[in-house]
Tab-separated table of C-alpha atoms in Angstrom:
chain	number	residue	atom	x	y	z
A	1	UNK	CA	87.116	69.153	100.089
A	2	UNK	CA	88.238	70.523	103.462
A	3	UNK	CA	91.860	70.487	102.320
A	4	UNK	CA	91.013	72.587	99.268
A	5	UNK	CA	89.131	75.120	101.391
A	6	UNK	CA	92.007	75.231	103.869
A	7	UNK	CA	94.546	75.777	101.063
A	8	UNK	CA	92.337	78.491	99.581
A	9	UNK	CA	92.067	80.248	102.974
A	10	UNK	CA	95.803	79.908	103.505
A	11	UNK	CA	96.504	81.388	100.069
A	12	UNK	CA	94.097	84.257	100.773
A	13	UNK	CA	95.838	84.917	104.094
A	14	UNK	CA	99.254	85.003	102.451
A	15	UNK	CA	98.047	87.332	99.702
A	16	UNK	CA	96.455	89.563	102.323
A	17	UNK	CA	99.784	89.720	104.136
A	18	UNK	CA	101.534	90.648	100.920
A	19	UNK	CA	99.053	93.403	100.214
A	20	UNK	CA	99.397	94.670	103.770
A	21	UNK	CA	103.182	94.697	103.503
A	22	UNK	CA	103.075	96.475	100.173
A	23	UNK	CA	100.601	99.038	101.452
A	24	UNK	CA	102.710	99.760	104.517
A	25	UNK	CA	105.901	100.016	102.471
A	26	UNK	CA	104.253	102.309	99.940
A	27	UNK	CA	102.812	104.495	102.657
A	28	UNK	CA	106.116	104.788	104.511
A	29	UNK	CA	108.049	105.386	101.292
A	30	UNK	CA	105.569	108.086	100.311
A	31	UNK	CA	106.045	109.864	103.632
A	32	UNK	CA	109.835	109.684	103.292
A	33	UNK	CA	109.730	110.945	99.707
A	34	UNK	CA	107.512	113.876	100.687
A	35	UNK	CA	109.833	114.772	103.566
A	36	UNK	CA	112.963	114.824	101.396
A	37	UNK	CA	113.963	117.536	98.960
A	38	UNK	CA	116.082	116.608	95.960
A	39	UNK	CA	119.632	117.910	96.307
A	40	UNK	CA	120.719	117.218	92.743
A	41	UNK	CA	119.538	115.222	89.769
A	42	UNK	CA	122.579	112.946	89.805
A	43	UNK	CA	122.455	112.183	93.530
A	44	UNK	CA	118.752	111.511	93.842
A	45	UNK	CA	118.629	107.808	92.982
A	46	UNK	CA	117.476	105.601	95.827
A	47	UNK	CA	118.816	102.188	96.697
A	48	UNK	CA	116.380	99.295	96.422
A	49	UNK	CA	116.148	99.158	100.234
A	50	UNK	CA	115.144	102.820	100.357
A	51	UNK	CA	112.655	102.259	97.530
A	52	UNK	CA	110.911	99.294	99.116
A	53	UNK	CA	112.164	97.856	102.391
A	54	UNK	CA	109.647	94.984	102.171
A	55	UNK	CA	110.987	93.740	98.826
A	56	UNK	CA	114.576	94.261	99.922
A	57	UNK	CA	114.087	92.336	103.166
A	58	UNK	CA	112.329	89.563	101.266
A	59	UNK	CA	115.005	89.536	98.559
A	60	UNK	CA	112.403	89.849	95.811
A	61	UNK	CA	112.855	92.006	92.750
A	62	UNK	CA	109.234	93.126	92.357
A	63	UNK	CA	105.745	93.005	93.812
A	64	UNK	CA	104.738	90.756	90.931
A	65	UNK	CA	107.395	88.180	91.842
A	66	UNK	CA	106.127	88.039	95.412
A	67	UNK	CA	102.507	87.833	94.295
A	68	UNK	CA	103.386	84.994	91.919
A	69	UNK	CA	105.174	83.072	94.686
A	70	UNK	CA	102.178	83.472	96.988
A	71	UNK	CA	99.758	82.498	94.249
A	72	UNK	CA	101.796	79.331	93.656
A	73	UNK	CA	101.395	78.463	97.332
A	74	UNK	CA	104.764	79.579	98.695
A	75	UNK	CA	104.870	81.461	101.971
A	76	UNK	CA	106.775	84.694	102.469
A	77	UNK	CA	109.255	82.684	104.549
A	78	UNK	CA	109.869	80.342	101.622
A	79	UNK	CA	110.323	83.299	99.287
A	80	UNK	CA	112.832	84.876	101.675
A	81	UNK	CA	114.808	81.634	102.015
A	82	UNK	CA	114.790	81.191	98.230
A	83	UNK	CA	116.559	84.560	98.010
A	84	UNK	CA	118.960	83.708	100.871
A	85	UNK	CA	117.185	86.065	103.264
A	86	UNK	CA	116.114	85.465	106.855
A	87	UNK	CA	112.329	85.125	107.307
A	88	UNK	CA	112.687	86.652	110.796
A	89	UNK	CA	113.809	89.908	109.167
A	90	UNK	CA	110.532	89.988	107.211
A	91	UNK	CA	108.606	89.442	110.445
A	92	UNK	CA	110.596	92.126	112.264
A	93	UNK	CA	110.019	94.642	109.465
A	94	UNK	CA	106.287	94.011	109.281
A	95	UNK	CA	105.901	94.112	113.071
A	96	UNK	CA	107.788	97.426	113.203
A	97	UNK	CA	105.687	98.906	110.405
A	98	UNK	CA	102.398	97.713	111.868
A	99	UNK	CA	103.399	98.889	115.348
A	100	UNK	CA	104.106	102.330	113.912
A	101	UNK	CA	100.675	102.368	112.275
A	102	UNK	CA	98.984	101.216	115.487
A	103	UNK	CA	100.808	103.908	117.468
A	104	UNK	CA	99.694	106.584	115.005
A	105	UNK	CA	96.083	105.393	115.059
A	106	UNK	CA	96.121	105.334	118.868
A	107	UNK	CA	97.645	108.824	119.085
A	108	UNK	CA	95.014	110.115	116.659
A	109	UNK	CA	92.293	108.727	118.915
A	110	UNK	CA	91.147	106.142	116.372
A	111	UNK	CA	91.734	103.233	118.780
A	112	UNK	CA	90.661	102.840	122.373
A	113	UNK	CA	93.391	101.881	124.863
A	114	UNK	CA	91.938	98.365	125.162
A	115	UNK	CA	91.772	97.850	121.392
A	116	UNK	CA	95.295	99.224	120.999
A	117	UNK	CA	96.703	96.863	123.643
A	118	UNK	CA	94.825	93.857	122.252
A	119	UNK	CA	95.977	94.477	118.685
A	120	UNK	CA	99.548	95.160	119.757
A	121	UNK	CA	99.660	91.973	121.855
A	122	UNK	CA	98.617	89.727	118.979
A	123	UNK	CA	100.599	91.500	116.267
A	124	UNK	CA	103.829	89.477	116.349
A	125	UNK	CA	102.010	86.148	116.516
A	126	UNK	CA	99.654	87.100	113.689
A	127	UNK	CA	102.440	88.303	111.403
A	128	UNK	CA	104.670	85.314	112.201
A	129	UNK	CA	101.907	82.883	111.302
A	130	UNK	CA	101.149	84.817	108.160
A	131	UNK	CA	104.794	84.943	107.009
A	132	UNK	CA	105.042	81.182	107.461
A	133	UNK	CA	101.643	80.621	105.844
A	134	UNK	CA	100.277	78.964	108.965
A	135	UNK	CA	97.101	79.055	110.918
A	136	UNK	CA	99.016	77.517	113.829
A	137	UNK	CA	102.661	76.805	114.572
A	138	UNK	CA	103.478	73.458	113.041
A	139	UNK	CA	107.037	74.053	111.838
């Protein structure tokens, strides 16, 4: 019974990471799209990396593919490896995106200095564990 609960929690953590990554990517893409003006109809197509850096770094073709992998119990690291991508690149991207969000929230006065430092200190560890689908380092 404990194993089932642990697997369920692990799956929920991985799905939460996916949703976080997708939300960050969508938010950043939205800001970039709003900042750009179209120069011409023929030259306005974006590469897949510009469209969604999370999917590109992971090597996945769609959000649904990633969700399906996570639902089937694969970690983001396993998904990246399956697409011949480096899991560390996924970690680096998510850490950079989350750091940017933390910085913005701190600058807007939404986080106290202590909360900001505490969240920033644990960010890399938290994301690394999440990408590997772990609650502790066992790989």
